[in-house]
Amino acid sequence: MSEARDSQILLSFDAPPLPGDVPSRLPSPFAPGPPVRLARVAAEALQHRLRLEQARWEELWRPGGGKMFGVLVVEASPGQWGFLCAFSGMLGGNWRVEGFVPPLFNPEARAAFLPAGEAELAALGRQYAELTEQCARLTPRLPGRESELRMLEAQRREVAHLRAERSRALWRQLSTGFEVPNARGELRSMSALFAPRPPPGGAGDCAAPKLLACAYRHGWRPLALAEFWWGATPVGGERRSGAYYPACDNKCGTVLPFMLEGMDVEPAPARPAPVLDESPVRVLHEDAAVLVVDKPHGLPSVPGRHSPGRDSVLVRLLERFPDLTSAHFIHALEAEVSGLQVIARDTATQAALQRQLSRGEAEHRHVAWVDGLLTQEQGRIDLPLRGTTSGALETLANPRNGKQAQTDWRATQRSGTRTRVLLWPRTRHAMQLRIHAAHPLGLGVPLVGDPRFGVEDTRLLLHAEGLGFTHPVTGERLDFSSPPPF
C-alpha cells in the first residue's frame, strides 16, 4: 500500500475533542473496563459504519463469524486529531480492506511461499492418515504380519516427523520475516520476540499491533486505544457484540510491550502469577507396549503444534522414550487436570486400548468437587455433545444430533455448599466431565475452580485417581491409583 493511499485511512472526528478528553499518556491496552471517552467516540463511529455495511459483512453474524475490531486515536500534528481502524486477522477473506490499516507483514511476499507449503503439509497429513488406517487393520498377534506392521509404523513415524519439521520450518519462515516496530523506531522479528519458543499462530494479526505499526509508520502519536467484539458470539461464548475487551495475554502480551517501548504508557494492571504444580511426571508402569504416568496439575499432556518444545508430559518423557508422539496418548488430560493417563507405544496397542475404553472394559475413574449440593446419590449423564469445546455451555450439547457422551457419577461427600463426586467417563470427548458437570442437563453445577464454566480458583478440582485395563499383549489385568491432592 502506498504512503498516499495509506494516509487516507486517518479518519476525522465529527467534532473537536472536548477539553480534558485527550489523555496525557496512552492508557494501557491491557486495562479492563471501558476505554477513555475519545477512544469510545472513535469506536462508536466504526460500529456505526459496520452497521451501515452489515450486508457487506454478513459473515460476521454467522455462527462463529464475529471478530475483534479496534480503533486508535492519534495526534497527526499539533492540534490535529484523528483515528485509525483495524480488524483482527482477515476480513471477508482479505488482509487489506479499504478504510482499515494494513497488516504488519507484506501479504504479497507471504503469498509467494505459503500456498506451496500448506499444500505440502496437507499431502503429508493425508499420507499419515492412510498409514494410520493401514496400521489399525493389522495386529502383531497374527502370524507373519509382525514385520509388515513394524514397517508401516516406521513409515508412519517418519511421515509424522517430516510433517512436524515442515510445519515448524514454514512457521519459522513466516515469523522471521514478520518485522514488528516500536515507538523508538526499532524493529524486531516476531520469532525474536517469542524466542526461544516459536510464536503462537496469529501473533501480530490482532487489531492493536496493526494500529500501532501504522501510527509509527506515519509519525503519528498514539493517544488512546479501544478494542471491541463485533458480530456473532464467538464459538467460545465469552464475548458479545459491541463489548470492549483488553488486549489478549497469549499473543499481545508479548508483542505489545515491545511495541510500546519508548512511549509514555500507563502501567498495565498487575496479573496474578499462575499456580502450577512443579511435581515431576511419575512413571508408574513401563514396558514395550504401555506406559502409565501420573501427571501433575498445570502441565499440558502434549505441546502445541507450533511449540514442540513447550513443557509437557510428552516433552519430559522424550528423553527416556524418544519414539513417543502425541498420537500415542490414549487420553490427553487437559493441563488443569491431574492424575493417571495411559500411553501406548505402538499403533496396535493404541487401537486395543481404545477398544477397551469404548466397550467399557477399561476404567478411568476421576474424583472432583462440584460447586453445589447434589440431592441425588448417583446416576448416569447421557448427554450427547457436539464434538467441540468451542461455544457457550448450553450449545456444547446436542441431544438430537450430537455424538454419544456418557458419564456415570456417585456422590461421596458433602461439605458446606460443595459435593465430592466420583466420575466415570464411558466415552472420550474433550472436556466431557467439565461440560457434563456444569450443563443444565447434566449435574447442573460446575466443577470447583473451573474458569470456563464456573468460578476460577487456585486450580480445577478434578483428578484422575483410578485406571484399570487389560494389557493388550500379556492379557494381564493392570490397576493403578493416585490419591487426589485435594
Coordinates of C-alpha atoms in Angstrom, one line a residue:
M1 CA 0.0 0.0 0.0
S2 CA 1.4 3.4 -1.0
E3 CA 2.1 6.1 1.6
A4 CA -0.5 8.3 -0.1
R5 CA -3.2 5.6 0.0
D6 CA -2.2 4.6 3.5
S7 CA -2.6 8.1 4.8
Q8 CA -6.2 8.2 3.6
I9 CA -7.2 5.8 6.4
L10 CA -6.8 8.5 9.0
L11 CA -10.3 9.4 9.9
S12 CA -11.5 12.7 11.4
F13 CA -13.8 13.3 14.4
D14 CA -17.2 14.9 13.7
A15 CA -16.4 17.5 16.4
P16 CA -13.1 18.5 18.0
P17 CA -12.3 16.7 21.3
L18 CA -13.6 18.4 24.4
P19 CA -11.1 19.8 27.0
G20 CA -9.7 17.0 29.1
D21 CA -10.7 14.3 26.5
V22 CA -7.1 14.0 25.2
P23 CA -5.2 11.7 27.6
S24 CA -1.8 12.9 28.8
R25 CA -0.4 9.4 28.2
L26 CA -1.6 6.3 26.4
P27 CA -3.9 4.1 28.7
S28 CA -2.6 0.6 29.0
P29 CA -4.1 -1.7 26.3
F30 CA -4.3 -4.4 29.0
A31 CA -6.5 -2.4 31.3
P32 CA -10.0 -3.9 31.7
G33 CA -13.2 -1.9 31.6
P34 CA -14.5 0.7 29.1
P35 CA -11.9 2.8 27.1
V36 CA -11.5 6.6 27.6
R37 CA -14.1 8.8 26.1
L38 CA -12.1 9.8 23.0
A39 CA -11.4 6.2 22.1
R40 CA -15.1 5.3 22.8
V41 CA -16.2 8.0 20.4
A42 CA -14.0 6.6 17.7
A43 CA -15.1 3.0 18.4
E44 CA -18.8 4.1 18.1
A45 CA -18.1 5.7 14.8
L46 CA -16.6 2.4 13.5
Q47 CA -19.5 0.5 14.9
H48 CA -21.9 2.8 13.1
R49 CA -20.1 2.1 9.8
L50 CA -20.2 -1.6 10.4
R51 CA -24.0 -1.4 10.9
L52 CA -24.4 0.5 7.7
E53 CA -22.3 -2.1 5.9
Q54 CA -23.9 -5.1 7.6
A55 CA -24.9 -6.6 4.3
R56 CA -21.3 -6.5 3.1
W57 CA -20.0 -8.2 6.2
E58 CA -22.9 -10.6 6.8
E59 CA -20.3 -13.3 7.5
L60 CA -19.6 -11.6 10.9
W61 CA -23.1 -12.7 12.0
R62 CA -22.8 -16.3 11.1
P63 CA -22.1 -18.8 13.9
G64 CA -18.5 -18.3 15.0
G65 CA -18.1 -15.4 12.5
G66 CA -17.6 -12.5 14.8
K67 CA -14.2 -10.9 15.4
M68 CA -12.3 -8.2 17.2
F69 CA -12.1 -4.7 15.8
G70 CA -10.0 -1.8 17.1
V71 CA -9.5 1.9 16.9
L72 CA -6.5 4.0 17.8
V73 CA -6.8 7.8 18.4
V74 CA -3.7 9.6 17.2
E75 CA -2.3 13.1 17.1
A76 CA -1.2 13.6 13.5
S77 CA 0.2 17.1 14.1
P78 CA -0.1 19.6 16.9
G79 CA -3.8 20.2 17.5
Q80 CA -4.9 17.7 14.7
W81 CA -6.5 14.5 16.0
G82 CA -7.9 11.6 14.1
F83 CA -8.3 7.8 14.4
L84 CA -7.4 4.6 12.7
C85 CA -9.5 1.4 12.3
A86 CA -8.4 -2.2 12.2
F87 CA -9.7 -5.8 12.4
S88 CA -8.1 -8.9 13.7
G89 CA -6.9 -11.5 11.2
M90 CA -8.7 -11.2 7.8
L91 CA -12.0 -9.6 6.9
G92 CA -14.0 -11.0 4.1
G93 CA -11.1 -13.3 3.2
N94 CA -8.8 -10.2 2.7
W95 CA -5.9 -8.8 4.7
R96 CA -6.4 -5.4 3.2
V97 CA -9.7 -3.7 3.2
E98 CA -10.4 0.0 2.3
G99 CA -10.7 2.2 5.4
F100 CA -8.7 -0.2 7.6
V101 CA -4.9 -0.2 8.4
P102 CA -2.9 -2.9 6.6
P103 CA -1.3 -6.0 8.3
L104 CA 2.2 -5.8 9.7
F105 CA 3.6 -8.2 7.2
N106 CA 3.7 -8.0 3.4
P107 CA 0.8 -10.2 2.0
E108 CA 2.4 -10.4 -1.4
A109 CA 5.7 -11.7 0.0
R110 CA 3.8 -14.3 2.1
A111 CA 1.7 -15.4 -0.9
A112 CA 5.0 -16.3 -2.7
F113 CA 5.7 -19.3 -0.5
L114 CA 2.8 -20.0 1.9
P115 CA 0.4 -21.8 -0.5
A116 CA 3.0 -24.3 -1.6
G117 CA 4.0 -25.0 2.0
E118 CA 0.4 -25.5 3.0
A119 CA -0.2 -27.9 0.1
E120 CA 2.8 -29.9 1.2
L121 CA 1.5 -30.2 4.8
A122 CA -1.9 -31.3 3.5
A123 CA -0.3 -34.0 1.4
L124 CA 1.7 -35.3 4.4
G125 CA -1.4 -35.2 6.6
R126 CA -3.3 -37.4 4.1
Q127 CA -0.3 -39.8 3.9
Y128 CA -0.2 -40.0 7.7
A129 CA -3.9 -40.8 7.9
E130 CA -3.6 -43.5 5.3
L131 CA -0.7 -45.2 7.2
T132 CA -2.6 -44.9 10.5
E133 CA -5.6 -46.7 8.9
Q134 CA -3.3 -49.5 7.5
C135 CA -1.7 -50.0 10.9
A136 CA -5.1 -50.2 12.6
R137 CA -6.0 -53.1 10.3
L138 CA -3.1 -55.2 11.5
T139 CA -2.3 -56.9 14.8
P140 CA 1.1 -58.3 15.9
R141 CA -0.6 -61.4 17.1
L142 CA -1.4 -62.6 13.6
P143 CA 1.5 -64.8 12.4
G144 CA 3.6 -63.4 9.6
R145 CA 2.3 -59.8 10.0
E146 CA 4.7 -58.5 12.6
S147 CA 7.3 -57.3 10.2
E148 CA 4.7 -55.6 8.0
L149 CA 3.3 -53.8 11.0
R150 CA 6.7 -52.7 12.1
M151 CA 7.5 -51.3 8.6
L152 CA 4.2 -49.4 8.5
E153 CA 4.7 -48.0 11.9
A154 CA 8.2 -46.8 11.0
Q155 CA 6.8 -45.2 7.8
R156 CA 4.1 -43.5 9.9
R157 CA 6.6 -42.1 12.4
E158 CA 8.8 -40.8 9.6
V159 CA 5.8 -39.0 7.9
A160 CA 4.8 -37.5 11.3
H161 CA 8.4 -36.3 11.8
L162 CA 8.5 -34.8 8.3
R163 CA 5.2 -33.0 8.7
A164 CA 6.2 -31.6 12.1
E165 CA 9.5 -30.4 10.8
R166 CA 8.0 -28.9 7.7
S167 CA 5.3 -27.2 9.8
R168 CA 7.9 -25.7 12.1
A169 CA 10.1 -24.6 9.2
L170 CA 7.2 -22.9 7.5
W171 CA 6.2 -21.1 10.7
R172 CA 9.8 -20.0 11.2
Q173 CA 9.8 -18.6 7.7
L174 CA 6.6 -16.7 8.4
S175 CA 7.6 -15.3 11.8
T176 CA 11.2 -14.5 10.9
G177 CA 10.1 -12.2 8.0
F178 CA 7.4 -10.6 10.3
E179 CA 9.0 -7.3 11.5
V180 CA 7.5 -5.5 14.5
P181 CA 8.3 -1.8 15.2
N182 CA 8.2 0.0 18.4
A183 CA 8.0 3.7 19.4
R184 CA 11.8 4.1 19.4
G185 CA 11.9 3.2 15.7
E186 CA 13.4 -0.2 16.4
L187 CA 12.4 -3.4 14.5
R188 CA 12.4 -6.9 15.8
S189 CA 11.2 -10.1 14.1
M190 CA 8.2 -12.0 15.5
S191 CA 10.4 -15.0 16.1
A192 CA 12.9 -13.0 18.1
L193 CA 10.1 -11.6 20.3
F194 CA 8.9 -15.0 21.4
A195 CA 12.3 -16.8 21.4
P196 CA 13.3 -19.4 22.4
R197 CA 9.8 -20.7 21.8
P198 CA 8.0 -20.3 18.4
P199 CA 5.4 -17.5 18.2
P200 CA 1.8 -18.7 18.6
G201 CA -0.3 -18.8 15.5
G202 CA -1.8 -15.4 14.5
A203 CA 0.7 -13.4 16.6
G204 CA 0.8 -9.8 15.3
D205 CA -2.5 -10.2 13.5
C206 CA -4.6 -8.7 16.3
A207 CA -6.0 -5.2 15.8
A208 CA -3.8 -3.4 18.3
P209 CA -0.4 -4.3 16.7
K210 CA -1.7 -3.3 13.3
L211 CA -2.9 0.1 14.6
L212 CA 0.3 0.9 16.4
A213 CA 2.5 -0.1 13.5
C214 CA 0.5 2.2 11.1
A215 CA 0.8 5.1 13.5
Y216 CA 4.6 4.7 13.9
R217 CA 5.0 4.4 10.1
H218 CA 3.5 7.9 9.7
G219 CA 4.9 9.5 12.8
W220 CA 1.5 9.9 14.4
R221 CA 1.4 9.9 18.2
P222 CA -0.9 7.2 19.7
L223 CA -3.3 8.7 22.3
A224 CA -6.0 6.1 23.1
L225 CA -6.9 2.5 22.0
A226 CA -10.1 0.6 22.1
E227 CA -10.9 -3.0 21.0
F228 CA -14.3 -4.4 20.8
W229 CA -16.1 -7.6 19.6
W230 CA -18.4 -7.3 16.6
G231 CA -20.8 -9.9 15.2
A232 CA -22.0 -13.3 16.3
T233 CA -20.9 -14.6 19.8
P234 CA -17.6 -16.5 19.4
V235 CA -17.7 -20.2 19.4
G236 CA -16.2 -20.0 22.9
G237 CA -19.2 -17.9 24.0
E238 CA -17.2 -15.5 26.1
R239 CA -17.8 -12.3 24.1
R240 CA -20.7 -10.2 23.0
S241 CA -21.1 -7.8 20.1
G242 CA -20.2 -4.2 20.9
A243 CA -18.5 -5.0 24.2
Y244 CA -14.9 -3.7 24.9
Y245 CA -12.1 -6.1 25.8
P246 CA -8.5 -5.6 26.8
A247 CA -5.6 -6.9 24.7
C248 CA -5.0 -10.7 24.9
D249 CA -2.2 -12.2 27.0
N250 CA -1.4 -15.1 24.7
K251 CA -0.2 -13.1 21.8
C252 CA -0.3 -9.4 22.5
G253 CA 1.1 -10.0 26.0
T254 CA 4.4 -10.4 24.3
V255 CA 4.0 -8.2 21.2
L256 CA 2.6 -5.0 22.7
P257 CA 5.1 -4.4 25.5
F258 CA 7.9 -4.3 22.8
M259 CA 5.8 -2.1 20.5
L260 CA 5.1 0.4 23.3
E261 CA 8.8 0.8 24.3
G262 CA 9.7 4.4 24.0
M263 CA 6.2 5.7 24.7
D264 CA 4.7 7.1 27.8
V265 CA 2.1 4.5 28.7
E266 CA 0.1 3.9 31.9
P267 CA 1.3 0.8 33.7
A268 CA -0.6 -2.5 32.9
P269 CA -2.7 -3.9 35.8
A270 CA -0.9 -6.5 37.9
R271 CA -1.8 -10.0 36.9
P272 CA -1.6 -12.9 39.4
A273 CA 1.0 -15.5 38.5
P274 CA -0.4 -18.9 37.6
V275 CA -0.2 -21.5 40.3
L276 CA 1.5 -24.5 38.8
D277 CA 2.4 -27.9 40.2
E278 CA 6.1 -28.4 39.7
S279 CA 5.9 -32.1 40.6
P280 CA 7.6 -34.4 38.2
V281 CA 5.8 -36.8 35.9
R282 CA 5.8 -40.1 37.7
V283 CA 6.1 -43.2 35.5
L284 CA 4.1 -45.9 37.4
H285 CA 4.5 -48.6 34.8
E286 CA 6.6 -49.1 31.7
D287 CA 7.1 -52.0 29.2
A288 CA 7.5 -52.3 25.5
A289 CA 3.8 -51.6 24.8
V290 CA 2.4 -49.4 27.5
L291 CA 3.3 -46.5 29.8
V292 CA 1.2 -45.4 32.8
V293 CA 2.1 -42.0 34.2
D294 CA 0.8 -39.7 37.0
K295 CA 0.5 -36.1 35.5
P296 CA 0.8 -33.1 37.8
H297 CA -1.7 -30.3 37.7
G298 CA -0.8 -27.4 35.4
L299 CA 1.2 -29.4 32.9
P300 CA -0.2 -30.0 29.4
S301 CA -0.1 -33.6 28.1
V302 CA 1.3 -32.6 24.8
P303 CA 2.9 -29.4 23.4
G304 CA 1.2 -27.3 20.7
R305 CA 1.9 -27.9 17.0
H306 CA 3.9 -24.7 16.7
S307 CA 5.6 -25.1 20.1
P308 CA 7.1 -28.6 20.0
G309 CA 9.5 -27.8 22.9
R310 CA 6.8 -26.5 25.3
D311 CA 7.0 -28.1 28.7
S312 CA 4.5 -31.0 28.7
V313 CA 4.2 -34.7 29.7
L314 CA 5.4 -35.7 26.2
V315 CA 8.5 -33.4 26.2
R316 CA 9.5 -34.6 29.7
L317 CA 9.2 -38.2 28.6
L318 CA 11.0 -37.9 25.3
E319 CA 14.5 -38.2 26.9
R320 CA 13.6 -41.7 28.3
F321 CA 11.3 -42.7 25.5
P322 CA 12.4 -40.9 22.3
D323 CA 9.9 -42.7 20.0
L324 CA 6.8 -41.2 21.7
T325 CA 4.5 -38.9 19.8
S326 CA 1.3 -37.1 20.8
A327 CA -0.7 -39.7 18.9
H328 CA 0.3 -42.3 21.5
F329 CA -1.7 -40.6 24.3
I330 CA -4.9 -42.6 24.7
H331 CA -6.5 -39.7 26.7
A332 CA -4.5 -36.5 26.8
L333 CA -5.7 -34.9 30.1
E334 CA -6.1 -31.2 30.0
A335 CA -3.4 -29.1 31.6
E336 CA -5.8 -28.2 34.5
V337 CA -6.4 -31.9 35.3
S338 CA -4.0 -34.0 37.3
G339 CA -3.8 -37.8 37.6
L340 CA -3.3 -41.0 35.7
Q341 CA -3.1 -41.5 32.0
V342 CA -2.0 -44.4 29.8
I343 CA 0.2 -44.0 26.8
A344 CA 0.5 -46.6 24.0
R345 CA 3.9 -47.2 22.5
D346 CA 2.7 -48.7 19.2
T347 CA -0.3 -48.5 16.9
A348 CA -1.7 -51.9 17.7
T349 CA -1.6 -51.3 21.5
Q350 CA -3.2 -47.9 20.9
A351 CA -6.1 -49.5 19.0
A352 CA -6.6 -52.2 21.6
L353 CA -6.7 -49.8 24.5
Q354 CA -9.2 -47.6 22.6
R355 CA -11.4 -50.6 22.0
Q356 CA -11.3 -51.5 25.7
L357 CA -12.4 -47.9 26.6
S358 CA -15.2 -47.8 24.1
R359 CA -16.5 -51.2 25.3
G360 CA -16.3 -50.3 28.9
E361 CA -13.7 -52.9 29.6
A362 CA -11.2 -50.3 30.8
E363 CA -11.9 -47.9 33.7
H364 CA -10.7 -44.3 34.1
R365 CA -12.1 -43.0 37.4
H366 CA -11.9 -39.3 38.3
V367 CA -12.6 -37.6 41.6
A368 CA -13.9 -34.0 41.8
W369 CA -15.6 -31.4 43.9
V370 CA -18.6 -29.7 42.3
D371 CA -19.8 -26.2 43.3
G372 CA -23.2 -27.2 44.7
L373 CA -25.1 -29.7 46.8
L374 CA -26.4 -32.6 44.8
T375 CA -29.7 -34.1 46.0
Q376 CA -29.2 -37.5 44.4
E377 CA -26.6 -40.0 45.3
Q378 CA -25.6 -41.4 41.9
G379 CA -26.7 -41.5 38.3
R380 CA -25.7 -41.5 34.6
I381 CA -25.4 -38.4 32.5
D382 CA -26.4 -39.4 28.9
L383 CA -25.9 -36.1 27.1
P384 CA -24.6 -36.1 23.5
L385 CA -22.0 -33.5 22.8
R386 CA -21.3 -31.5 19.6
G387 CA -17.7 -32.8 19.4
T388 CA -16.2 -29.3 20.0
T389 CA -15.2 -27.4 23.1
S390 CA -16.0 -24.0 21.4
G391 CA -19.2 -22.4 22.2
A392 CA -21.4 -21.3 25.1
L393 CA -22.2 -24.0 27.6
E394 CA -25.8 -24.5 26.6
T395 CA -24.7 -25.0 22.9
L396 CA -22.0 -27.6 23.6
A397 CA -24.5 -30.4 23.9
N398 CA -26.9 -31.5 21.1
P399 CA -29.3 -34.2 22.5
R400 CA -30.7 -34.8 19.0
N401 CA -27.7 -34.8 16.7
G402 CA -24.6 -34.8 19.0
K403 CA -22.1 -37.5 19.5
Q404 CA -22.9 -40.0 22.2
A405 CA -21.4 -39.0 25.6
Q406 CA -22.0 -40.8 28.9
T407 CA -20.7 -40.2 32.4
D408 CA -21.5 -42.3 35.5
W409 CA -21.2 -40.5 38.8
R410 CA -21.6 -41.1 42.5
A411 CA -21.6 -38.6 45.4
T412 CA -19.3 -39.5 48.2
Q413 CA -19.2 -36.4 50.5
R414 CA -20.9 -33.1 51.1
S415 CA -19.2 -30.1 52.7
G416 CA -20.7 -26.7 53.0
T417 CA -22.1 -25.8 49.5
R418 CA -19.9 -28.4 47.7
T419 CA -20.2 -32.1 46.8
R420 CA -17.4 -34.5 46.3
V421 CA -18.1 -36.9 43.4
L422 CA -16.6 -39.9 41.6
L423 CA -16.9 -39.7 37.8
W424 CA -16.5 -42.5 35.2
P425 CA -16.4 -41.2 31.6
R426 CA -17.8 -44.0 29.5
T427 CA -17.0 -42.1 26.3
R428 CA -14.0 -39.9 25.4
H429 CA -14.7 -36.3 24.5
A430 CA -12.6 -33.2 25.2
M431 CA -13.8 -31.5 28.4
Q432 CA -16.6 -34.1 28.7
L433 CA -16.6 -34.2 32.5
R434 CA -16.5 -30.4 32.8
I435 CA -19.4 -30.0 30.4
H436 CA -21.4 -32.8 31.9
A437 CA -21.0 -31.4 35.4
A438 CA -21.9 -27.8 34.5
H439 CA -24.6 -28.3 31.8
P440 CA -28.2 -27.9 33.0
L441 CA -29.0 -31.3 31.5
G442 CA -26.0 -32.8 33.4
L443 CA -25.3 -32.3 37.1
G444 CA -26.2 -28.6 36.7
V445 CA -23.3 -27.4 38.8
P446 CA -19.7 -26.7 37.6
L447 CA -16.6 -28.3 38.9
V448 CA -14.9 -26.2 41.6
G449 CA -12.2 -24.0 40.1
D450 CA -13.4 -24.3 36.5
P451 CA -12.7 -20.9 34.9
R452 CA -14.6 -21.8 31.8
F453 CA -18.0 -22.8 33.3
G454 CA -17.7 -21.8 36.9
V455 CA -15.5 -19.6 39.1
E456 CA -11.7 -19.6 38.8
D457 CA -9.8 -20.8 41.8
T458 CA -6.3 -21.9 42.6
R459 CA -6.8 -25.0 40.5
L460 CA -9.5 -27.1 38.9
L461 CA -10.5 -29.8 41.4
L462 CA -10.6 -32.7 39.0
H463 CA -8.1 -35.6 39.3
A464 CA -7.9 -39.0 37.5
E465 CA -7.4 -41.2 40.5
G466 CA -8.0 -44.7 39.1
L467 CA -7.0 -46.5 36.0
G468 CA -7.6 -50.2 35.1
F469 CA -7.3 -52.1 31.8
T470 CA -6.2 -55.5 30.4
H471 CA -2.7 -55.4 29.0
P472 CA -3.1 -55.8 25.2
V473 CA -0.1 -58.1 24.9
T474 CA 0.2 -60.1 28.1
G475 CA -3.6 -60.3 28.9
E476 CA -2.8 -59.3 32.5
R477 CA -5.3 -57.0 34.3
L478 CA -3.5 -53.8 35.5
D479 CA -4.9 -51.4 38.0
F480 CA -3.4 -48.2 39.2
S481 CA -4.4 -45.5 41.7
S482 CA -3.3 -42.0 42.5
P483 CA -4.5 -40.2 45.6
P484 CA -6.1 -36.8 44.8
P485 CA -4.1 -33.8 46.0
F486 CA -7.3 -32.1 47.3

